[in-house]
PDB file of C-alpha atoms in Angstrom:
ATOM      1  CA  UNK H  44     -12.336  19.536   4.180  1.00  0.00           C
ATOM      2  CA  UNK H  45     -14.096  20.400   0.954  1.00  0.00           C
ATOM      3  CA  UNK H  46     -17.619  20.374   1.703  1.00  0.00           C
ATOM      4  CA  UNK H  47     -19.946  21.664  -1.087  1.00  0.00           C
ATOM      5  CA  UNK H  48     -17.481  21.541  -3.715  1.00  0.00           C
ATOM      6  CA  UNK H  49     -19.626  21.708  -6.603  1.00  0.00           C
ATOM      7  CA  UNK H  50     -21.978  18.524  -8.166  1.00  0.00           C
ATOM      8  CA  UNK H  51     -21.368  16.472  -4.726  1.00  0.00           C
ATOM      9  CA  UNK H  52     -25.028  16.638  -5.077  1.00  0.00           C
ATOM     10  CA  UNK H  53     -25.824  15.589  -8.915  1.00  0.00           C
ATOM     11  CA  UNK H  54     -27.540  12.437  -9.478  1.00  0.00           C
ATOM     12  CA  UNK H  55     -27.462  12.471 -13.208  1.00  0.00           C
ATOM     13  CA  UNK H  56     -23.659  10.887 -13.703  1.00  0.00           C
ATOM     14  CA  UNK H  57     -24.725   8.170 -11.442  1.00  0.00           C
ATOM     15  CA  UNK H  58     -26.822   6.553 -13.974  1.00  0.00           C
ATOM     16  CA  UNK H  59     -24.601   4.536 -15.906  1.00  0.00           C
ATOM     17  CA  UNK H  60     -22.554   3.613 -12.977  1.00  0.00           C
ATOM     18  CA  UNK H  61     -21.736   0.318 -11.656  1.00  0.00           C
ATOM     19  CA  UNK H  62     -22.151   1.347  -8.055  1.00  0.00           C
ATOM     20  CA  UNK H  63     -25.395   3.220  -8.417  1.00  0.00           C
ATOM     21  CA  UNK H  64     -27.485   0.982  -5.503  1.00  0.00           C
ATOM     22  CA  UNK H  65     -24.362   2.595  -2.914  1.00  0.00           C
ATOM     23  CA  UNK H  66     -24.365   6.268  -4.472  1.00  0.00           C
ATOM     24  CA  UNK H  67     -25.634   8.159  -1.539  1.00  0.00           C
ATOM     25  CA  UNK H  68     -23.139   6.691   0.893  1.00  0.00           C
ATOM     26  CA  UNK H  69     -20.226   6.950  -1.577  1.00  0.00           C
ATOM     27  CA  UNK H  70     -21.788  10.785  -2.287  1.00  0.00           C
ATOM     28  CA  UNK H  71     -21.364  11.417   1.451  1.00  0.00           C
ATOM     29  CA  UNK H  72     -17.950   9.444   2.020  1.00  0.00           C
ATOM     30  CA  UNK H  73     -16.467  11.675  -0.595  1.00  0.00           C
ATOM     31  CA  UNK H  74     -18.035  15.348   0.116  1.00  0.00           C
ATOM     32  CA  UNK H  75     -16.564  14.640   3.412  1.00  0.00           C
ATOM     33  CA  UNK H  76     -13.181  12.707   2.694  1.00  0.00           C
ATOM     34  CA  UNK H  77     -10.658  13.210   0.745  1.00  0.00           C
ATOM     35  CA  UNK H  78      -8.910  10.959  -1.643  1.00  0.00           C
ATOM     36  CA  UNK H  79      -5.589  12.139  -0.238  1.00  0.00           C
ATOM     37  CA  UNK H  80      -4.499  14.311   2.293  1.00  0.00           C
ATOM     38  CA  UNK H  81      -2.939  17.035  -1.083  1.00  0.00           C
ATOM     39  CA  UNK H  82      -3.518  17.161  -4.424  1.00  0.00           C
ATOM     40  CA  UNK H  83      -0.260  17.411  -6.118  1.00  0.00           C
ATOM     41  CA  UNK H  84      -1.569  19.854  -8.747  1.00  0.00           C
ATOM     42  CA  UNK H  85      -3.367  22.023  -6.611  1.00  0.00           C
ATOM     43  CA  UNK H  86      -2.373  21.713  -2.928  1.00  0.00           C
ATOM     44  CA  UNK H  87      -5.652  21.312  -2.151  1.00  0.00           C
ATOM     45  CA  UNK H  88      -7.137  18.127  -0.554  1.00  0.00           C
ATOM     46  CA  UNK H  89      -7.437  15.735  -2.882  1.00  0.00           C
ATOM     47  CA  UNK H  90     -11.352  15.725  -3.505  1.00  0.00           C
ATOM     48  CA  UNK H  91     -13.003  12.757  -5.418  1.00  0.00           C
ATOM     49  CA  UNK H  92     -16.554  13.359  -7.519  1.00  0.00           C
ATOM     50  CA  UNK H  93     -18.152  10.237  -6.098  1.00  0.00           C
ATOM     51  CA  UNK H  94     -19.530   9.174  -9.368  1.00  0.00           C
ATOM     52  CA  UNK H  95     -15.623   9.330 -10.331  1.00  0.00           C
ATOM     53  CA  UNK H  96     -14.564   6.203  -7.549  1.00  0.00           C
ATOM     54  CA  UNK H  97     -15.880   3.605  -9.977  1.00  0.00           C
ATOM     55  CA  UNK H  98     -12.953   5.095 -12.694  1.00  0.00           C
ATOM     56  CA  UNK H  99      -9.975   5.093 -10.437  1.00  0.00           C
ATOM     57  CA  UNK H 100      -7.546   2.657 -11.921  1.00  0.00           C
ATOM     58  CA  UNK H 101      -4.736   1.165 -10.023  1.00  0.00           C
ATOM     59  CA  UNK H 102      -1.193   1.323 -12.003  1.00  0.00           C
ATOM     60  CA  UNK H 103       2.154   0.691 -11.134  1.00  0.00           C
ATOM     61  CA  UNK H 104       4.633   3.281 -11.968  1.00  0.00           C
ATOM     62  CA  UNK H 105       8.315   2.641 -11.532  1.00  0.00           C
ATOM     63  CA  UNK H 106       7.760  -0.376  -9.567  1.00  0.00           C
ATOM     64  CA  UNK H 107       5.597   1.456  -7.052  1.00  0.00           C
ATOM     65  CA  UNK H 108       1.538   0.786  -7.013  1.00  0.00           C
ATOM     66  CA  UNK H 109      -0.725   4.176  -7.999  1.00  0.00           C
ATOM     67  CA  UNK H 110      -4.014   5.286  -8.324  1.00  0.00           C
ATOM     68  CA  UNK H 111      -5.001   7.076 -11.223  1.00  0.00           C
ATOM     69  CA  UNK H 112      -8.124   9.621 -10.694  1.00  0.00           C
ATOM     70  CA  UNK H 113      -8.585  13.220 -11.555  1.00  0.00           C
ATOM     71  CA  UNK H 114      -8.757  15.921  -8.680  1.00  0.00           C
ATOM     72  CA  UNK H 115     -12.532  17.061  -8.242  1.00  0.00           C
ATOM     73  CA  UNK H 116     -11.151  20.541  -7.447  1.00  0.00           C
ATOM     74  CA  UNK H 117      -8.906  21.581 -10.551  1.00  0.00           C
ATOM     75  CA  UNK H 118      -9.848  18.913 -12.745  1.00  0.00           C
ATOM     76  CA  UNK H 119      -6.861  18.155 -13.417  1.00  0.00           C
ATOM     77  CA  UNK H 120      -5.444  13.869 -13.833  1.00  0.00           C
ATOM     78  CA  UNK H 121      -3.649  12.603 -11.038  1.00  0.00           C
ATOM     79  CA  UNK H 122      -1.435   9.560 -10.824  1.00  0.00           C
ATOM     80  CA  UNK H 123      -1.156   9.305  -7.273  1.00  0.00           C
ATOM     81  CA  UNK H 124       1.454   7.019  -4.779  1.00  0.00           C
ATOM     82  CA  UNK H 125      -1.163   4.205  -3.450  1.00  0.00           C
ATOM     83  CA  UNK H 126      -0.190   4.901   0.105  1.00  0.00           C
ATOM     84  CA  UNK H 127      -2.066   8.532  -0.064  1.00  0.00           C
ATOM     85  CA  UNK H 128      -4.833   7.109  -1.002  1.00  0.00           C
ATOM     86  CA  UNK H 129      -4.930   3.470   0.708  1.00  0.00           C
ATOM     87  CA  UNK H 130      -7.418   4.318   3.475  1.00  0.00           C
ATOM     88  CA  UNK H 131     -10.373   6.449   1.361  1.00  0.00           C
ATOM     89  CA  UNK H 132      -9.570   3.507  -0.999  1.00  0.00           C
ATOM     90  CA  UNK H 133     -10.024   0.655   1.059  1.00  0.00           C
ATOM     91  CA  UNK H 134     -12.915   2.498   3.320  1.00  0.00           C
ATOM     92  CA  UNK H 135     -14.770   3.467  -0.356  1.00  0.00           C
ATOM     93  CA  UNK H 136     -14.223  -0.808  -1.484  1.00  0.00           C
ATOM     94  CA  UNK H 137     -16.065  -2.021   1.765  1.00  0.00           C
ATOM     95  CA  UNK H 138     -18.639   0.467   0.777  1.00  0.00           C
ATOM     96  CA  UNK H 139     -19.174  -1.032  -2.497  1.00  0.00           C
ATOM     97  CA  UNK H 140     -18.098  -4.627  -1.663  1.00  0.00           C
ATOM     98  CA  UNK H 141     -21.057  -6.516   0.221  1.00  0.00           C
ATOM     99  CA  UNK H 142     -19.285  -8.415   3.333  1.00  0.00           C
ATOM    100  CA  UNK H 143     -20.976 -11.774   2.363  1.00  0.00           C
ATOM    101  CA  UNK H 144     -19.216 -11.567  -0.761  1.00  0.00           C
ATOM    102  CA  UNK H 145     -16.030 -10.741   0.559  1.00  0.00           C
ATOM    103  CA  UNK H 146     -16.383 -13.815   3.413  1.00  0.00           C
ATOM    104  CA  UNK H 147     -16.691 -16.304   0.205  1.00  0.00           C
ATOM    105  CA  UNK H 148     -14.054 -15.004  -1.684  1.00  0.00           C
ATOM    106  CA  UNK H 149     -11.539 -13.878   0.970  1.00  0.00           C
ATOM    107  CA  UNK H 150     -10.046 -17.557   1.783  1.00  0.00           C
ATOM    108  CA  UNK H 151      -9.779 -18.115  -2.834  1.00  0.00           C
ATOM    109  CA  UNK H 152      -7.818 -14.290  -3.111  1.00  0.00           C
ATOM    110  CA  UNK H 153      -6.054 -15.379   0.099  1.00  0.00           C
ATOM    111  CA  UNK H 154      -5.057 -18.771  -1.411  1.00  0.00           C
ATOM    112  CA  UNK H 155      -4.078 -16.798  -5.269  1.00  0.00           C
ATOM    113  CA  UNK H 156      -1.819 -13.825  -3.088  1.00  0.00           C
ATOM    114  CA  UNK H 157       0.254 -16.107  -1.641  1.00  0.00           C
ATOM    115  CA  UNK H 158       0.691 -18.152  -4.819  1.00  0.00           C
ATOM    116  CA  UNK H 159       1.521 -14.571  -6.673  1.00  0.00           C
ATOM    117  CA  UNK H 160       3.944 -13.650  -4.341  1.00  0.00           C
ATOM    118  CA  UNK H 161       2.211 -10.966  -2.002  1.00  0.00           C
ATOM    119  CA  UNK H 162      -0.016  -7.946  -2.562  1.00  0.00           C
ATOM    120  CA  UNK H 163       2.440  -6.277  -4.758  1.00  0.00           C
ATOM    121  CA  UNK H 164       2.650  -8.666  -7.094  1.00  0.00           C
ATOM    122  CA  UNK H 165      -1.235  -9.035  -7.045  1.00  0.00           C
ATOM    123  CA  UNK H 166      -1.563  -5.197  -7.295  1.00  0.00           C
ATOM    124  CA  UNK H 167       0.999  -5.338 -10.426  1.00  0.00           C
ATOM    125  CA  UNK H 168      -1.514  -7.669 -11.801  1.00  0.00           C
ATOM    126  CA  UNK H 169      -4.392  -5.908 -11.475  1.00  0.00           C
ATOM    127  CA  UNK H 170      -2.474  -2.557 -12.953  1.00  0.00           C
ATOM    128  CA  UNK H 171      -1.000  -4.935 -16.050  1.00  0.00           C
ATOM    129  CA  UNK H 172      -4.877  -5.400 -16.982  1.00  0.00           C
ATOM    130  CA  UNK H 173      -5.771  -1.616 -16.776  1.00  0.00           C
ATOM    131  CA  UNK H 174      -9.015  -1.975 -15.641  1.00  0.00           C
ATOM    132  CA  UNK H 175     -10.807   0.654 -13.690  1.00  0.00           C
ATOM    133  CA  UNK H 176     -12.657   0.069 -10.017  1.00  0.00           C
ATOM    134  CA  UNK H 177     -15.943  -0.003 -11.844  1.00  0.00           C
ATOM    135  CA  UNK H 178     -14.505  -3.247 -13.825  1.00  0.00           C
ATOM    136  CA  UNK H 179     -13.748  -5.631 -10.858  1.00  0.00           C
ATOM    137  CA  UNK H 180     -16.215  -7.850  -9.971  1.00  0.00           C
ATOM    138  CA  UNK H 181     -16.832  -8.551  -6.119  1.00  0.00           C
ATOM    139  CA  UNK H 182     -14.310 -11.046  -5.999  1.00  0.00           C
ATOM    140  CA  UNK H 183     -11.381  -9.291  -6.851  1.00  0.00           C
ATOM    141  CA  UNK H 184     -12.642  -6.557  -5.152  1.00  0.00           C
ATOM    142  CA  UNK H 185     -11.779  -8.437  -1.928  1.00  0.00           C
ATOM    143  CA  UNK H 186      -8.725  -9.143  -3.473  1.00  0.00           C
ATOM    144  CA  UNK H 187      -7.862  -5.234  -3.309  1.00  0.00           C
ATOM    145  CA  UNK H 188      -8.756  -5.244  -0.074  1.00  0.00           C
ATOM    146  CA  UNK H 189      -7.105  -7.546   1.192  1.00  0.00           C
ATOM    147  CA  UNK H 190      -3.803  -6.178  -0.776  1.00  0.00           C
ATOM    148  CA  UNK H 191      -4.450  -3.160   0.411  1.00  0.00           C
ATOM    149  CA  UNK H 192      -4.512  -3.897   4.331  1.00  0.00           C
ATOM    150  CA  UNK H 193      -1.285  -6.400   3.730  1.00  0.00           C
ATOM    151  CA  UNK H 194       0.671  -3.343   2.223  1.00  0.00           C
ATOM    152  CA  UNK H 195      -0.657  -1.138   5.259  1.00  0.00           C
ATOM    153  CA  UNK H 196       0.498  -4.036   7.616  1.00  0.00           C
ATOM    154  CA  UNK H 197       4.076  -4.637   6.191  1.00  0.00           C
ATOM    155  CA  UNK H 198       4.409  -0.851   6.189  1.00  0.00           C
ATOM    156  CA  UNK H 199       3.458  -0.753   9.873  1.00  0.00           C
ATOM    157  CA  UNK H 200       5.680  -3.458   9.909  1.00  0.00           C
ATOM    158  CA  UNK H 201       8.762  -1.963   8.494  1.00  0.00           C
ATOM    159  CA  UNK H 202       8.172   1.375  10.585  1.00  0.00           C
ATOM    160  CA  UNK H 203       8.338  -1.002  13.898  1.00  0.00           C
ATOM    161  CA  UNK H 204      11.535  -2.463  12.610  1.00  0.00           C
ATOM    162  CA  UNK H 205      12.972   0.911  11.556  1.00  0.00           C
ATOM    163  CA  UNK H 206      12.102   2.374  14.924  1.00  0.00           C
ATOM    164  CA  UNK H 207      14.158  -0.515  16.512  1.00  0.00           C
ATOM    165  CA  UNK H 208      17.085  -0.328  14.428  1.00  0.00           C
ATOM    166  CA  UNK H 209      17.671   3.734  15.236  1.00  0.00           C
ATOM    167  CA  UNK H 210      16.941   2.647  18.757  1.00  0.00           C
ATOM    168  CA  UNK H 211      19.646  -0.283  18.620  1.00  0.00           C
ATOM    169  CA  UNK H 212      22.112   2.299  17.374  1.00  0.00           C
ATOM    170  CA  UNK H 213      21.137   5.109  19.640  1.00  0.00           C
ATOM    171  CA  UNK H 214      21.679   2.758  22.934  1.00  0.00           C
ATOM    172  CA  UNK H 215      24.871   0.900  20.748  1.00  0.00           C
ATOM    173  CA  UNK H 216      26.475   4.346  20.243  1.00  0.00           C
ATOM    174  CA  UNK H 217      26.579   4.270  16.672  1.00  0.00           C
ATOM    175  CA  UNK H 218      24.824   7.861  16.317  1.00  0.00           C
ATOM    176  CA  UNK H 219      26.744   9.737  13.553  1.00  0.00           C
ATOM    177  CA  UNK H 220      28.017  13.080  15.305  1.00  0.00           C
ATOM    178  CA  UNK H 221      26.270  16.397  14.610  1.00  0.00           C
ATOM    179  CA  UNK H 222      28.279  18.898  13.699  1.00  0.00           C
ATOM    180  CA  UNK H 223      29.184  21.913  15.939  1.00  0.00           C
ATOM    181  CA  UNK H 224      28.201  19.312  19.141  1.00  0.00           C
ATOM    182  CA  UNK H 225      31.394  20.062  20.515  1.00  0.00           C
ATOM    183  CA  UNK H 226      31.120  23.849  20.175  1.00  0.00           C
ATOM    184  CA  UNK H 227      27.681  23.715  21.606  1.00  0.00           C
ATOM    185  CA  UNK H 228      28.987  21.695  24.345  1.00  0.00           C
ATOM    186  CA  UNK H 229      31.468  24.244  25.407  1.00  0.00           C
ATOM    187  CA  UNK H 230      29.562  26.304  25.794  1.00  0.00           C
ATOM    188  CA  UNK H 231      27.164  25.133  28.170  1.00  0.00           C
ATOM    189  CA  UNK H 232      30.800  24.368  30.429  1.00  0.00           C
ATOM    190  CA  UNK H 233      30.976  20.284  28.859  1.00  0.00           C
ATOM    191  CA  UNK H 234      33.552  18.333  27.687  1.00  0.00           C
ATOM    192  CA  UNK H 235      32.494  15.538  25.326  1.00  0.00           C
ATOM    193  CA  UNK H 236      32.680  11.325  26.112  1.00  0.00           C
ATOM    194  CA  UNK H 237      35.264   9.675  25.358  1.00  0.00           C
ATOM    195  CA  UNK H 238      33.230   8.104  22.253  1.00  0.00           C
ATOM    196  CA  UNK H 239      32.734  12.419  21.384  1.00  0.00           C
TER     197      UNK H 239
END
């Protein structure tokens, strides 16, 4: 959505970075995905300088998880709601996060979830140290991760269970009425139920 924007191609800020060995595959994930769908500053999609993934820093503001980052379009800093960014996140971890690494330490950060009390708590753990993408080692790398797709789970989750509570009301007749049904009724020559 913002290909081109400008430096996508620089090599130079690469050099001190953590993820250098992965920079042309994180240089093409982000000149052709964006962090988030908007940028709240600018409206724009939310573009990411590639060198710029190893400084995103997770925080959690008023109880809910964010990703701090800056917007590679206006420059301007960005503390953005986790969920926005959650897949270029996650996809942008794999990238950087060698799978043998994450099989030997997905059954330990599996193991010290649970015992924190779920991804949340382990995300408000990781924010509470303040330390930036580029600062995790591999291990609690897969850690995010495997936050990350638990919080996209119990959100797909909670949808499901939404969806069947409006449909459990909808076939219970518990629907709040709308107002002016009865006027729009009339006129199409019908008299409300007897529950209106």
């Amino acid at each position: 959505p913002y290909k081109g924007f400008e430096g996508a191609v620089r090599s130079g800020p690469w050099l001190a970075s953590p993820f250098l060995d992965r920079a042309s595959v994180l240089t093409y994930l982000f000149s052709q995905v964006p962090l988030a769908p908007s940028c709240p500053s600018c409206q724009k999609p939310l573009a990411l300088e590639p060198w710029e993934f190893q400084d995103l820093t997770i925080l959690i503001d008023q109880g809910i998880p964010n990703v701090r980052t800056v917007c590679g379009l206006c420059r301007t800093e960005i503390l953005l709601d986790l969920v926005h960014a959650r897949a270029t996140l996650r996809l942008g971890l794999s990238i950087v996060t060698d799978a043998p690494e994450m099989e030997t330490s997905a059954h330990r950060f599996a193991v010290e979830i649970d015992r924190l009390g779920g991804p949340r708590m382990f995300l408000e753990g990781l924010a509470g140290a303040g330390l930036s993408l580029g600062e995790l080692d591999a291990p609690v790398r897969t850690g995010l991760i495997m936050s990350l797709d638990d919080l996209a789970e119990l959100d797909a989750l909670e949808a499901e269970w939404r969806a069947a509570e409006e449909m459990a009301a909808i076939m219970d007749g518990e629907l709040t009425r709308v107002e002016g049904i009865d006027a729009f009724l009339a006129t199409l020559g019908l008299e409300p139920g007897p529950d209106g």
